[in-house]
């Protein structure tokens, strides 16, 4: 189950009120930054692979919201193609479709969940005329059926 952006962010940001002993798994230069700061941005401090693994818990809409936090977050999220390999868009998320042009080259599996004509048409236009040309699998889930397309 995907967590919301607020839930993940609250888990990644801590407030340090007293000196804490350095854990063995954290490099010394990262730990020094932790001690000097009252708040720690783990997305920027963790190694790329660790931050990417943490961010995989976010849904597509929350990933786009997380990109607004800072340049560092945006860079980490944009440069993590594994976050974008599978995208699900629901009928109430039509506003996400134009945003997908920024990460379209990474999308391999695209799922439309209870999508109306507007979502389906917008998605197909992005696939055939936009930046989502690397999509290899398109699925549409409706109330009664599942349709798969291998492109």
Short mmCIF file of C-alpha atoms in Angstrom, two decimals:
data_model
loop_
_atom_site.label_atom_id
_atom_site.label_comp_id
_atom_site.label_asym_id
_atom_site.label_seq_id
_atom_site.Cartn_x
_atom_site.Cartn_y
_atom_site.Cartn_z
CA UNK A 1 0.00 0.00 0.00
CA UNK A 2 1.45 3.36 -1.01
CA UNK A 3 1.98 5.93 1.69
CA UNK A 4 1.13 9.57 1.22
CA UNK A 5 3.86 12.11 0.66
CA UNK A 6 3.26 13.65 4.11
CA UNK A 7 3.66 10.28 5.83
CA UNK A 8 6.92 9.50 4.06
CA UNK A 9 8.31 13.03 4.59
CA UNK A 10 7.52 13.00 8.31
CA UNK A 11 9.43 9.74 8.60
CA UNK A 12 12.44 11.12 6.73
CA UNK A 13 12.80 14.43 8.56
CA UNK A 14 13.80 14.41 12.20
CA UNK A 15 14.49 17.10 14.75
CA UNK A 16 17.66 16.71 16.80
CA UNK A 17 17.44 18.16 20.31
CA UNK A 18 20.38 16.40 21.99
CA UNK A 19 23.71 14.97 20.85
CA UNK A 20 23.33 11.53 19.36
CA UNK A 21 26.03 8.92 18.83
CA UNK A 22 26.98 8.31 15.20
CA UNK A 23 25.51 5.07 13.81
CA UNK A 24 28.14 2.87 12.17
CA UNK A 25 26.31 2.61 8.84
CA UNK A 26 26.32 6.39 8.14
CA UNK A 27 29.47 7.91 6.57
CA UNK A 28 31.20 10.50 8.78
CA UNK A 29 30.67 13.45 6.43
CA UNK A 30 26.91 12.74 6.28
CA UNK A 31 26.77 12.39 10.05
CA UNK A 32 28.55 15.75 10.50
CA UNK A 33 25.82 17.39 8.41
CA UNK A 34 23.19 15.71 10.57
CA UNK A 35 24.77 17.09 13.74
CA UNK A 36 25.11 20.62 12.32
CA UNK A 37 21.48 20.78 11.21
CA UNK A 38 18.32 20.90 13.28
CA UNK A 39 16.41 19.16 10.49
CA UNK A 40 17.79 16.48 8.24
CA UNK A 41 16.77 15.98 4.63
CA UNK A 42 17.35 12.26 4.20
CA UNK A 43 16.49 12.28 0.51
CA UNK A 44 19.51 14.48 -0.15
CA UNK A 45 21.76 12.86 2.46
CA UNK A 46 21.21 9.17 1.73
CA UNK A 47 23.03 7.42 -1.10
CA UNK A 48 21.12 7.56 -4.37
CA UNK A 49 19.99 3.92 -4.20
CA UNK A 50 18.66 4.24 -0.64
CA UNK A 51 16.72 7.44 -1.39
CA UNK A 52 15.28 5.83 -4.52
CA UNK A 53 14.12 2.80 -2.52
CA UNK A 54 12.40 5.07 0.02
CA UNK A 55 10.70 7.12 -2.71
CA UNK A 56 9.29 3.97 -4.34
CA UNK A 57 6.64 4.00 -1.60
CA UNK A 58 5.07 7.13 -3.10
CA UNK A 59 2.34 7.10 -5.73
CA UNK A 60 2.76 9.06 -8.99
CA UNK A 61 0.87 12.14 -7.75
CA UNK A 62 2.94 12.27 -4.56
CA UNK A 63 6.19 11.95 -6.51
CA UNK A 64 5.25 15.05 -8.49
CA UNK A 65 4.45 16.85 -5.22
CA UNK A 66 7.77 15.73 -3.73
CA UNK A 67 9.60 17.25 -6.70
CA UNK A 68 8.36 20.66 -5.50
CA UNK A 69 10.16 20.37 -2.12
CA UNK A 70 13.61 21.40 -3.33
CA UNK A 71 16.00 21.23 -6.26
CA UNK A 72 17.76 18.32 -4.58
CA UNK A 73 14.56 16.31 -4.28
CA UNK A 74 13.58 17.13 -7.87
CA UNK A 75 16.98 16.00 -9.14
CA UNK A 76 16.90 12.75 -7.15
CA UNK A 77 13.36 11.94 -8.28
CA UNK A 78 13.91 12.85 -11.93
CA UNK A 79 17.14 10.83 -12.04
CA UNK A 80 15.56 7.68 -10.60
CA UNK A 81 14.07 5.95 -13.65
CA UNK A 82 12.94 2.96 -11.58
CA UNK A 83 10.36 5.25 -9.91
CA UNK A 84 8.70 5.82 -13.26
CA UNK A 85 8.73 2.38 -14.93
CA UNK A 86 5.11 1.69 -13.96
CA UNK A 87 2.55 4.50 -13.87
CA UNK A 88 -1.11 4.27 -12.87
CA UNK A 89 -3.54 7.07 -13.72
CA UNK A 90 -7.13 7.15 -12.49
CA UNK A 91 -10.04 9.11 -13.93
CA UNK A 92 -9.71 11.84 -11.29
CA UNK A 93 -5.99 12.33 -12.11
CA UNK A 94 -6.23 13.79 -15.61
CA UNK A 95 -4.00 16.70 -14.53
CA UNK A 96 -1.08 14.25 -14.18
CA UNK A 97 -1.03 13.36 -17.87
CA UNK A 98 0.68 16.56 -19.12
CA UNK A 99 3.23 16.28 -16.27
CA UNK A 100 4.22 12.83 -17.50
CA UNK A 101 6.01 14.44 -20.45
CA UNK A 102 8.91 15.26 -18.10
CA UNK A 103 9.50 11.59 -17.26
CA UNK A 104 7.86 9.91 -20.26
CA UNK A 105 11.06 8.31 -21.53
CA UNK A 106 11.22 6.14 -18.37
CA UNK A 107 7.64 4.79 -18.48
CA UNK A 108 7.42 1.13 -19.55
CA UNK A 109 4.06 0.04 -18.12
CA UNK A 110 1.07 2.39 -18.14
CA UNK A 111 -2.17 1.56 -16.33
CA UNK A 112 -5.44 3.47 -16.62
CA UNK A 113 -7.78 2.75 -13.73
CA UNK A 114 -11.47 3.57 -14.29
CA UNK A 115 -10.43 6.18 -16.84
CA UNK A 116 -12.97 8.17 -18.76
CA UNK A 117 -12.62 9.18 -22.40
CA UNK A 118 -10.63 12.28 -21.43
CA UNK A 119 -7.97 10.24 -19.57
CA UNK A 120 -7.76 7.56 -22.27
CA UNK A 121 -7.52 10.09 -25.14
CA UNK A 122 -4.96 12.22 -23.28
CA UNK A 123 -2.86 9.16 -22.46
CA UNK A 124 -2.95 7.81 -26.01
CA UNK A 125 -1.98 11.20 -27.41
CA UNK A 126 1.03 11.33 -25.06
CA UNK A 127 2.04 7.82 -26.13
CA UNK A 128 1.78 8.30 -29.86
CA UNK A 129 2.70 11.99 -30.27
CA UNK A 130 4.38 12.95 -27.02
CA UNK A 131 7.27 11.81 -24.90
CA UNK A 132 5.79 8.49 -23.70
CA UNK A 133 7.02 6.52 -26.69
CA UNK A 134 8.81 3.83 -24.65
CA UNK A 135 5.61 2.40 -23.18
CA UNK A 136 5.57 -1.36 -23.79
CA UNK A 137 2.43 -2.33 -21.90
CA UNK A 138 -0.87 -0.48 -21.62
CA UNK A 139 -3.65 -1.75 -19.35
CA UNK A 140 -7.09 -0.36 -18.75
CA UNK A 141 -9.09 -1.45 -15.70
CA UNK A 142 -12.79 -0.72 -15.79
CA UNK A 143 -15.52 -1.74 -13.40
CA UNK A 144 -16.10 -5.03 -15.19
CA UNK A 145 -13.11 -5.81 -17.41
CA UNK A 146 -9.36 -5.61 -17.77
CA UNK A 147 -7.88 -4.86 -21.17
CA UNK A 148 -4.16 -5.43 -21.89
CA UNK A 149 -2.23 -4.12 -24.82
CA UNK A 150 1.37 -4.98 -25.55
CA UNK A 151 2.88 -2.27 -27.68
#
